[in-house]
Short mmCIF file of C-alpha atoms in Angstrom, two decimals:
data_model
loop_
_atom_site.label_atom_id
_atom_site.label_comp_id
_atom_site.label_asym_id
_atom_site.label_seq_id
_atom_site.Cartn_x
_atom_site.Cartn_y
_atom_site.Cartn_z
CA MET A 1 -25.88 -18.48 -1.63
CA THR A 2 -25.63 -22.24 -2.28
CA ASP A 3 -28.46 -24.71 -1.68
CA GLY A 4 -27.46 -27.41 0.86
CA ARG A 5 -29.22 -29.84 -1.46
CA ASN A 6 -26.65 -29.36 -4.25
CA PHE A 7 -24.20 -32.26 -4.08
CA ILE A 8 -22.96 -35.37 -5.89
CA LEU A 9 -22.90 -39.02 -4.84
CA LYS A 10 -20.28 -41.21 -6.52
CA GLY A 11 -20.74 -44.99 -6.55
CA ASN A 12 -22.42 -47.93 -8.25
CA ILE A 13 -25.81 -46.60 -9.31
CA CYS A 14 -28.98 -48.61 -10.08
CA TYR A 15 -32.39 -47.21 -11.01
CA SER A 16 -35.40 -48.03 -13.18
CA LYS A 17 -36.00 -46.36 -16.52
CA ASP A 18 -39.28 -48.24 -16.87
CA VAL A 19 -40.91 -51.45 -15.60
CA LYS A 20 -38.68 -53.66 -17.78
CA THR A 21 -35.43 -51.66 -17.78
CA LEU A 22 -32.92 -51.48 -14.92
CA LYS A 23 -30.15 -48.97 -15.57
CA THR A 24 -26.79 -49.67 -13.90
CA VAL A 25 -23.74 -47.38 -13.92
CA GLU A 26 -20.52 -48.48 -12.23
CA GLN A 27 -18.64 -45.67 -10.46
CA GLY A 28 -21.01 -43.07 -11.83
CA TYR A 29 -21.99 -39.64 -10.51
CA LEU A 30 -25.53 -38.97 -9.25
CA ILE A 31 -26.18 -35.24 -9.06
CA CYS A 32 -28.61 -33.61 -6.64
CA GLN A 33 -29.61 -30.07 -7.58
CA ALA A 34 -31.93 -28.26 -5.14
CA GLY A 35 -33.46 -31.56 -4.00
CA ARG A 36 -33.97 -33.02 -7.48
CA SER A 37 -31.93 -35.39 -9.60
CA ALA A 38 -30.02 -33.68 -12.40
CA GLY A 39 -29.21 -37.16 -13.75
CA VAL A 40 -26.55 -39.86 -13.63
CA PHE A 41 -23.24 -39.31 -15.43
CA GLU A 42 -19.98 -41.16 -16.06
CA GLU A 43 -18.07 -37.87 -15.69
CA ILE A 44 -19.15 -34.74 -13.80
CA PRO A 45 -20.56 -32.17 -16.28
CA GLU A 46 -18.86 -28.76 -16.21
CA GLN A 47 -21.80 -26.90 -14.66
CA TYR A 48 -21.68 -29.13 -11.54
CA LYS A 49 -17.90 -29.09 -10.98
CA ASP A 50 -18.25 -26.94 -7.85
CA TYR A 51 -20.69 -29.32 -6.10
CA PRO A 52 -19.27 -31.29 -3.15
CA VAL A 53 -18.76 -34.99 -3.95
CA LYS A 54 -19.44 -37.83 -1.49
CA ASP A 55 -17.48 -40.86 -2.67
CA CYS A 56 -19.38 -44.01 -1.65
CA GLY A 57 -16.55 -46.29 -2.81
CA ASP A 58 -17.82 -49.68 -3.95
CA MET A 59 -21.25 -49.24 -2.36
CA MET A 60 -24.50 -49.21 -4.34
CA ILE A 61 -26.79 -46.19 -4.69
CA ILE A 62 -30.47 -46.77 -5.46
CA PRO A 63 -33.67 -44.70 -5.26
CA GLY A 64 -35.47 -44.64 -1.91
CA LEU A 65 -38.13 -47.32 -1.45
CA VAL A 66 -41.87 -46.64 -1.41
CA ASP A 67 -44.28 -48.37 1.01
CA MET A 68 -47.78 -47.91 -0.41
CA HIS A 69 -49.57 -49.55 2.53
CA ILE A 70 -48.62 -49.89 6.22
CA HIS A 71 -50.58 -49.71 9.50
CA ALA A 72 -48.61 -47.82 12.17
CA PRO A 73 -50.68 -49.01 15.19
CA GLN A 74 -50.23 -52.64 14.12
CA PHE A 75 -46.43 -52.43 14.27
CA ALA A 76 -46.64 -53.37 17.96
CA PHE A 77 -47.98 -56.88 17.22
CA ARG A 78 -46.19 -57.79 13.99
CA GLY A 79 -45.32 -61.48 13.87
CA LEU A 80 -48.25 -62.49 16.11
CA GLY A 81 -51.50 -64.26 15.25
CA MET A 82 -50.31 -65.31 11.82
CA ASP A 83 -52.42 -68.49 11.89
CA LEU A 84 -55.68 -66.55 11.39
CA GLU A 85 -57.49 -65.36 8.27
CA LEU A 86 -58.24 -61.67 7.73
CA LEU A 87 -61.63 -61.17 9.42
CA ASP A 88 -60.81 -63.32 12.47
CA TRP A 89 -57.40 -61.66 12.69
CA LEU A 90 -59.00 -58.19 12.73
CA ASN A 91 -61.33 -59.13 15.58
CA THR A 92 -58.72 -61.06 17.58
CA ASN A 93 -55.57 -58.97 17.14
CA THR A 94 -56.17 -55.70 15.35
CA PHE A 95 -59.22 -54.09 16.88
CA PRO A 96 -58.20 -54.69 20.54
CA GLU A 97 -54.72 -53.25 19.81
CA GLU A 98 -55.96 -50.21 17.88
CA ALA A 99 -58.38 -49.36 20.71
CA LYS A 100 -55.37 -48.76 22.99
CA TYR A 101 -54.43 -45.65 20.97
CA LYS A 102 -57.18 -43.69 22.71
CA ASP A 103 -54.55 -43.50 25.49
CA LEU A 104 -52.00 -40.94 24.26
CA GLU A 105 -49.30 -42.23 26.57
CA TYR A 106 -49.59 -45.70 25.02
CA ALA A 107 -49.79 -44.20 21.54
CA ARG A 108 -46.57 -42.24 22.07
CA LYS A 109 -44.70 -45.30 23.33
CA ALA A 110 -45.83 -47.41 20.36
CA TYR A 111 -45.50 -44.75 17.65
CA GLU A 112 -41.98 -43.79 18.75
CA ILE A 113 -40.94 -47.41 18.11
CA PHE A 114 -42.67 -47.34 14.71
CA ALA A 115 -41.13 -44.01 13.66
CA GLU A 116 -37.63 -45.09 14.67
CA ALA A 117 -37.96 -48.33 12.66
CA MET A 118 -39.24 -46.44 9.60
CA LYS A 119 -36.36 -43.99 9.81
CA LYS A 120 -33.79 -46.84 9.79
CA SER A 121 -35.56 -48.71 6.99
CA GLY A 122 -35.12 -48.28 3.24
CA THR A 123 -38.44 -46.45 2.99
CA THR A 124 -38.38 -42.79 1.96
CA ARG A 125 -42.11 -42.49 1.03
CA ALA A 126 -45.06 -44.17 2.74
CA CYS A 127 -48.86 -44.29 2.86
CA ILE A 128 -49.71 -44.96 6.52
CA PHE A 129 -52.90 -45.87 8.38
CA GLY A 130 -53.42 -44.49 11.90
CA THR A 131 -56.51 -45.27 14.02
CA ILE A 132 -59.91 -43.57 14.47
CA HIS A 133 -58.40 -41.34 17.18
CA ASN A 134 -57.67 -37.73 16.14
CA GLN A 135 -55.07 -36.94 18.79
CA ALA A 136 -53.14 -40.18 18.37
CA THR A 137 -53.09 -39.75 14.59
CA GLU A 138 -51.78 -36.19 14.93
CA LEU A 139 -49.11 -37.51 17.32
CA LEU A 140 -48.12 -40.10 14.69
CA MET A 141 -47.84 -37.29 12.13
CA ASP A 142 -45.66 -35.24 14.52
CA LEU A 143 -43.29 -38.18 15.04
CA MET A 144 -43.10 -39.08 11.34
CA GLU A 145 -42.40 -35.43 10.46
CA GLU A 146 -39.27 -35.62 12.61
CA THR A 147 -37.94 -38.68 10.72
CA GLY A 148 -37.54 -36.71 7.47
CA ILE A 149 -39.44 -39.42 5.54
CA LYS A 150 -42.16 -38.11 3.20
CA SER A 151 -45.45 -39.71 4.16
CA MET A 152 -49.22 -39.56 3.77
CA ILE A 153 -50.99 -40.46 7.02
CA GLY A 154 -54.68 -41.10 7.56
CA LYS A 155 -57.09 -40.96 10.47
CA VAL A 156 -59.13 -44.12 9.97
CA ASN A 157 -62.93 -43.96 9.50
CA MET A 158 -65.23 -46.77 10.66
CA ASP A 159 -68.87 -46.47 11.80
CA ARG A 160 -70.19 -50.05 11.51
CA ASN A 161 -69.25 -53.73 11.91
CA SER A 162 -66.56 -53.10 14.49
CA PRO A 163 -66.57 -53.36 18.29
CA ASP A 164 -68.25 -50.61 20.35
CA TYR A 165 -64.83 -49.67 21.71
CA LEU A 166 -63.45 -48.96 18.20
CA ARG A 167 -66.31 -47.40 16.27
CA GLU A 168 -67.26 -43.81 15.55
CA GLN A 169 -70.72 -42.81 16.81
CA ASP A 170 -72.26 -42.34 13.35
CA ALA A 171 -71.41 -41.02 9.88
CA GLN A 172 -71.97 -37.38 10.86
CA GLN A 173 -69.67 -37.67 13.88
CA ALA A 174 -67.04 -39.49 11.79
CA GLU A 175 -67.13 -36.68 9.21
CA GLN A 176 -66.85 -34.00 11.92
CA ASN A 177 -63.88 -35.82 13.48
CA THR A 178 -62.21 -36.05 10.08
CA ILE A 179 -62.75 -32.36 9.28
CA GLN A 180 -61.40 -31.37 12.70
CA TRP A 181 -58.32 -33.57 12.14
CA LEU A 182 -57.77 -32.10 8.66
CA GLU A 183 -57.99 -28.55 9.98
CA GLN A 184 -55.44 -29.38 12.68
CA THR A 185 -52.94 -31.03 10.33
CA SER A 186 -53.34 -29.96 6.69
CA THR A 187 -50.79 -27.12 6.79
CA LYS A 188 -48.80 -28.13 9.88
CA TYR A 189 -46.03 -30.19 8.27
CA LYS A 190 -43.35 -30.13 5.62
CA ASN A 191 -42.90 -33.90 5.22
CA VAL A 192 -46.34 -35.25 6.13
CA LYS A 193 -49.69 -34.87 4.35
CA PRO A 194 -53.15 -36.13 5.34
CA ILE A 195 -54.90 -38.84 3.32
CA LEU A 196 -58.57 -39.82 3.65
CA THR A 197 -58.81 -43.33 5.11
CA PRO A 198 -62.08 -45.28 5.11
CA ARG A 199 -60.87 -48.58 6.57
CA PHE A 200 -62.83 -50.66 4.07
CA ILE A 201 -66.42 -51.01 2.83
CA PRO A 202 -67.53 -53.42 5.62
CA SER A 203 -66.65 -50.88 8.34
CA CYS A 204 -68.12 -47.77 6.63
CA THR A 205 -71.82 -47.04 6.03
CA ASP A 206 -73.01 -45.63 2.72
CA ASP A 207 -73.72 -42.35 4.53
CA LEU A 208 -70.11 -42.12 5.70
CA MET A 209 -68.72 -43.06 2.27
CA GLU A 210 -70.86 -40.36 0.66
CA ARG A 211 -69.53 -37.76 3.11
CA LEU A 212 -65.92 -38.85 2.53
CA GLY A 213 -66.44 -38.74 -1.25
CA ARG A 214 -67.61 -35.13 -0.94
CA LEU A 215 -64.65 -34.27 1.28
CA ARG A 216 -62.24 -35.79 -1.25
CA LYS A 217 -63.59 -33.57 -4.00
CA GLU A 218 -63.95 -30.38 -1.96
CA ARG A 219 -60.46 -30.57 -0.45
CA GLU A 220 -58.72 -32.40 -3.34
CA LEU A 221 -57.43 -35.11 -1.01
CA PRO A 222 -55.84 -38.48 -1.78
CA VAL A 223 -57.56 -41.64 -0.48
CA GLN A 224 -56.30 -45.01 0.84
CA SER A 225 -58.28 -48.15 1.63
CA HIS A 226 -58.48 -51.93 1.12
CA LEU A 227 -60.01 -53.75 -1.84
CA SER A 228 -60.67 -57.41 -2.63
CA GLU A 229 -58.23 -58.86 -0.10
CA ASN A 230 -59.99 -62.00 1.12
CA GLN A 231 -62.81 -64.16 -0.26
CA GLY A 232 -64.93 -63.98 2.90
CA GLU A 233 -64.65 -60.18 2.85
CA ILE A 234 -65.72 -60.05 -0.83
CA HIS A 235 -68.86 -62.13 -0.12
CA TRP A 236 -69.62 -59.86 2.84
CA VAL A 237 -69.39 -56.76 0.63
CA LYS A 238 -71.89 -58.36 -1.81
CA GLU A 239 -74.35 -58.71 1.08
CA LEU A 240 -73.72 -55.18 2.37
CA CYS A 241 -73.84 -53.51 -1.07
CA PRO A 242 -76.41 -55.46 -3.14
CA ASP A 243 -76.88 -52.54 -5.56
CA SER A 244 -73.16 -52.38 -6.48
CA GLN A 245 -71.80 -54.23 -9.51
CA SER A 246 -68.64 -55.20 -7.59
CA TYR A 247 -66.44 -54.36 -4.59
CA SER A 248 -64.63 -51.75 -6.74
CA ASP A 249 -67.94 -50.26 -7.87
CA ALA A 250 -69.01 -49.90 -4.21
CA TYR A 251 -66.13 -47.41 -3.79
CA ASP A 252 -66.51 -45.84 -7.21
CA LYS A 253 -70.12 -44.80 -6.80
CA PHE A 254 -68.99 -42.50 -3.97
CA GLY A 255 -66.05 -41.14 -6.00
CA LEU A 256 -63.52 -42.88 -3.76
CA LEU A 257 -61.58 -44.63 -6.52
CA GLY A 258 -60.58 -41.11 -7.56
CA GLU A 259 -60.45 -39.76 -11.08
CA ALA A 260 -56.78 -39.43 -12.00
CA GLY A 261 -54.64 -41.51 -9.67
CA GLU A 262 -55.57 -39.97 -6.29
CA THR A 263 -56.44 -43.27 -4.62
CA VAL A 264 -54.37 -46.26 -3.50
CA MET A 265 -56.14 -49.57 -2.84
CA ALA A 266 -54.29 -52.33 -1.01
CA HIS A 267 -54.34 -55.98 -2.12
CA CYS A 268 -56.74 -56.37 -5.12
CA VAL A 269 -56.26 -60.14 -5.06
CA TYR A 270 -59.55 -61.16 -6.69
CA LEU A 271 -60.47 -58.38 -9.12
CA THR A 272 -62.77 -59.33 -12.00
CA GLU A 273 -62.02 -58.23 -15.59
CA GLU A 274 -64.61 -55.46 -15.21
CA GLU A 275 -62.98 -54.26 -12.00
CA ILE A 276 -59.53 -54.23 -13.62
CA ASP A 277 -60.92 -52.05 -16.42
CA LEU A 278 -62.53 -49.70 -13.88
CA ILE A 279 -59.33 -49.45 -11.80
CA LYS A 280 -57.38 -48.61 -14.97
CA ALA A 281 -59.94 -46.02 -16.10
CA ARG A 282 -59.75 -44.25 -12.72
CA GLY A 283 -55.94 -44.41 -12.53
CA THR A 284 -56.29 -46.00 -9.08
CA TYR A 285 -53.04 -47.35 -7.61
CA ILE A 286 -52.75 -50.94 -6.39
CA ALA A 287 -50.55 -51.64 -3.36
CA HIS A 288 -49.39 -55.25 -3.74
CA CYS A 289 -48.77 -56.78 -0.28
CA PRO A 290 -47.47 -60.33 -0.87
CA ASN A 291 -46.22 -61.04 2.66
CA SER A 292 -49.56 -60.12 4.23
CA ASN A 293 -51.52 -62.01 1.58
CA THR A 294 -49.49 -65.11 2.46
CA ASN A 295 -49.64 -64.68 6.25
CA LEU A 296 -53.41 -64.17 6.31
CA SER A 297 -54.10 -66.85 3.66
CA SER A 298 -55.68 -64.26 1.38
CA GLY A 299 -54.23 -65.44 -1.95
CA VAL A 300 -51.86 -64.24 -4.67
CA ALA A 301 -52.81 -61.21 -6.78
CA PRO A 302 -52.34 -61.56 -10.58
CA ILE A 303 -49.64 -58.90 -10.77
CA ARG A 304 -48.47 -60.00 -14.22
CA THR A 305 -51.97 -59.22 -15.54
CA PHE A 306 -51.96 -55.79 -13.86
CA LEU A 307 -48.56 -54.93 -15.34
CA GLU A 308 -49.53 -56.07 -18.83
CA LYS A 309 -52.70 -53.97 -18.68
CA GLY A 310 -50.71 -50.90 -17.61
CA LEU A 311 -52.22 -50.42 -14.15
CA ASN A 312 -50.48 -48.24 -11.55
CA ILE A 313 -48.88 -50.63 -9.08
CA GLY A 314 -46.51 -50.38 -6.14
CA LEU A 315 -45.59 -52.47 -3.10
CA GLY A 316 -46.82 -52.43 0.49
CA SER A 317 -45.40 -54.06 3.61
CA ASP A 318 -48.89 -54.08 5.21
CA VAL A 319 -47.57 -54.45 8.73
CA ALA A 320 -48.87 -56.26 10.72
CA GLY A 321 -50.50 -58.54 8.17
CA GLY A 322 -46.99 -58.34 6.77
CA SER A 323 -44.43 -59.31 9.38
CA GLY A 324 -41.92 -56.50 8.74
CA GLU A 325 -41.47 -53.06 7.19
CA SER A 326 -38.84 -54.00 4.57
CA ILE A 327 -39.80 -53.21 0.98
CA PHE A 328 -36.80 -55.31 -0.12
CA ARG A 329 -38.66 -58.23 1.52
CA ALA A 330 -41.82 -57.20 -0.38
CA MET A 331 -39.82 -57.35 -3.66
CA ALA A 332 -38.54 -60.86 -2.94
CA ASP A 333 -41.98 -62.04 -1.78
CA SER A 334 -43.54 -60.64 -4.95
CA ILE A 335 -41.28 -62.83 -7.09
CA GLN A 336 -41.79 -65.92 -4.91
CA THR A 337 -45.59 -65.67 -4.72
CA SER A 338 -45.82 -65.02 -8.48
CA LYS A 339 -43.93 -68.28 -9.03
CA LEU A 340 -46.43 -70.16 -6.88
CA ARG A 341 -49.35 -68.61 -8.77
CA TRP A 342 -47.71 -69.55 -12.08
CA ARG A 343 -46.98 -73.12 -10.96
CA LEU A 344 -50.21 -73.86 -9.06
CA LYS A 345 -52.94 -71.70 -10.58
CA ASP A 346 -52.27 -70.10 -13.97
CA ASP A 347 -49.23 -71.03 -16.06
CA SER A 348 -50.08 -68.31 -18.59
CA LEU A 349 -48.91 -65.63 -16.12
CA LYS A 350 -45.12 -65.73 -16.05
CA PRO A 351 -43.37 -65.05 -12.72
CA LEU A 352 -42.21 -61.53 -11.96
CA THR A 353 -38.60 -60.47 -12.56
CA VAL A 354 -36.13 -58.53 -10.43
CA GLU A 355 -36.46 -55.58 -12.82
CA GLU A 356 -40.24 -55.52 -12.40
CA VAL A 357 -40.37 -55.76 -8.61
CA PHE A 358 -37.56 -53.20 -8.20
CA TYR A 359 -39.56 -50.82 -10.39
CA MET A 360 -42.73 -51.48 -8.34
CA GLY A 361 -40.88 -50.75 -5.08
CA THR A 362 -39.38 -47.50 -6.38
CA ALA A 363 -40.79 -45.64 -9.41
CA GLY A 364 -44.03 -47.66 -9.64
CA GLY A 365 -45.27 -46.67 -6.19
CA GLY A 366 -43.26 -43.44 -6.24
CA SER A 367 -45.40 -41.91 -8.99
CA PHE A 368 -48.29 -41.70 -6.48
CA PHE A 369 -46.17 -38.99 -4.80
CA GLY A 370 -45.21 -37.20 -8.04
CA LYS A 371 -41.88 -37.52 -9.89
CA VAL A 372 -40.46 -39.93 -7.33
CA GLY A 373 -38.58 -43.24 -7.40
CA SER A 374 -35.99 -42.87 -10.17
CA PHE A 375 -32.77 -40.95 -10.84
CA GLU A 376 -33.82 -39.67 -14.23
CA GLU A 377 -33.55 -35.90 -14.61
CA GLY A 378 -36.22 -33.94 -12.73
CA TYR A 379 -37.11 -36.65 -10.20
CA GLU A 380 -37.16 -35.73 -6.51
CA PHE A 381 -33.88 -36.87 -4.98
CA ASP A 382 -34.72 -39.86 -2.77
CA ALA A 383 -31.71 -42.16 -2.43
CA LEU A 384 -30.25 -45.02 -0.41
CA ILE A 385 -26.58 -45.94 -0.02
CA LEU A 386 -26.22 -49.73 0.35
CA ASP A 387 -23.17 -51.48 1.78
CA ASP A 388 -23.25 -55.13 0.70
CA SER A 389 -19.59 -55.80 1.65
CA SER A 390 -20.61 -58.10 4.54
CA LEU A 391 -22.70 -60.25 2.15
CA ARG A 392 -19.55 -62.09 1.09
CA HIS A 393 -19.17 -64.10 -2.10
CA PRO A 394 -16.24 -65.78 -3.90
CA GLN A 395 -17.28 -65.07 -7.51
CA PRO A 396 -17.33 -61.81 -9.50
CA LEU A 397 -20.83 -60.29 -9.68
CA THR A 398 -22.36 -57.74 -12.01
CA LEU A 399 -24.07 -54.73 -10.47
CA ARG A 400 -27.46 -56.21 -11.34
CA GLU A 401 -26.50 -59.46 -9.56
CA ARG A 402 -25.37 -57.53 -6.50
CA LEU A 403 -28.71 -55.72 -6.41
CA GLU A 404 -30.63 -59.01 -6.75
CA ARG A 405 -28.69 -60.54 -3.84
CA PHE A 406 -29.28 -57.43 -1.78
CA ILE A 407 -33.05 -57.69 -2.33
CA TYR A 408 -33.04 -61.23 -0.94
CA LEU A 409 -30.34 -61.00 1.74
CA SER A 410 -30.28 -57.47 3.15
CA ASP A 411 -31.67 -55.82 6.24
CA ASP A 412 -31.55 -52.21 7.46
CA ARG A 413 -28.02 -52.65 8.87
CA HIS A 414 -26.78 -52.65 5.27
CA ILE A 415 -28.29 -49.20 4.54
CA THR A 416 -25.60 -46.66 5.38
CA GLY A 417 -27.17 -43.49 3.99
CA LYS A 418 -30.66 -42.22 3.20
CA TYR A 419 -31.92 -39.02 1.53
CA ALA A 420 -35.47 -37.75 1.01
CA GLU A 421 -35.89 -34.90 -1.49
CA GLY A 422 -32.19 -34.12 -1.16
CA VAL A 423 -32.20 -33.91 2.64
CA LYS A 424 -30.07 -36.41 4.56
CA VAL A 425 -32.21 -38.63 6.83
CA PHE A 426 -29.12 -40.42 8.19
#
C-alpha cells in the first residue's frame, strides 16, 4: 500500500540551510516521503523512481511560512485605528471587539473569514491568540483544523486591568476555564494544538501566573505571550511587579519563559542585556513583528543583536497591530525597519539581509514546531508553489533575485499550491 504523501515536486527550489545560507536549485526535484522531506536532488534517486512527479514548470518551490504571532479575533478590524499607541489601541479597538466573541454567532462569522484568509495565505504553521471565551476559542480551533494548516491556538487569560466585559472573575475561575478548555480540546484535533496564553503581565495577576506556570509544567504545554513591546507598558510592568528584576523576570519567576524552547514571546523591542541572556538561557522564542511595531509606534527590535547572540527568532504578522497576515510582508518589513534602526539609532547593527529574514520566516520560526521550515532531509514537508510569472521583468534574474522580488511584490494570488506535512492544502 502506498502512502498518499509519497510524491515529487519538480521546479525551482529555494530553502535555508542556516540563517546565512540560502540554497537554490534550478529545475530540481523535492521529494516527499510519508509527509517528510527526503531532500532536494538534481536527478531523481533510484529508490524514488516510482513516486508520482508534479512538474511545476518555471515556478518556485519554497518551505511553508511560519507566523509566530497572530490574533484571530483582531482580523476583523485590521487596518483601523493605526494612529494609536499600544495601550490606547487596546482599550479603544481591541477590547471592545474581542468582547463580541462571547456571541458564538458573531464569532463564527468572524472566524470563518479569518480561517479562509489563513488557508489562502503562505502560512503553513501559526501561533494564534483567541479570546477569553472557551466556546469561541474551540470554534476557532474547529475552523482552523479544517484548513489543514498546523497551528497552536490559545484561550486568552486576563483577570485584571481590562474592562469588566472582558475580564475573568478571578485567578481561580480563569484556571478552571483554562482546564475545562484543555480537556475539551487537547486530543480533539490532528492539525491544532492548545497553547497556554496569558495575554501579558499587566492583564494577569501573580496568582493567575502562578497557576498557569503550574499548568505548563503538569501538562507539558507550550506558552505564548507578549514581552517588552511598548515603553509605557514596560514602565507599567515595573509598577505592577516591583520585586521582579525585569519584564522578562516577571514571567520567568512563574516558569512561563519555559526551560527548553517551549515559549514564544512577541515583540521584545526593549530587552536589556540581562534579559537577552535570560531569554537565551531559557531557549525562549522571539516573534519579531515589524509591521505592528511600526503601526503602533512601539519601536524597532535589535534583531541583528538577537541573531548574533544565537537567540531563537521567527516572524509574526501580529494582526491587527500588523495590517495583514502575509509573512512575506513581515520579511520585507524586517529588512526595512532594520535599515531605519541602523541609520537613525545604532549604526553598529547592520541591516538584515534577504537570507536572514527568509530563514526567520521559515526555519527560524519553524523550529518551534519541530523539524519544520526547510527542505533538508527529515524535515516535515511544508511547501509553497509560487507563480511569479505575472511579476514581469525585462532582464534575466537569478533564482535568489526572483525570490527577493517575490518577498517584496507578491500577494496570496501568486501562491498556486500549498502543502502542510505532505498533505495538499490547495
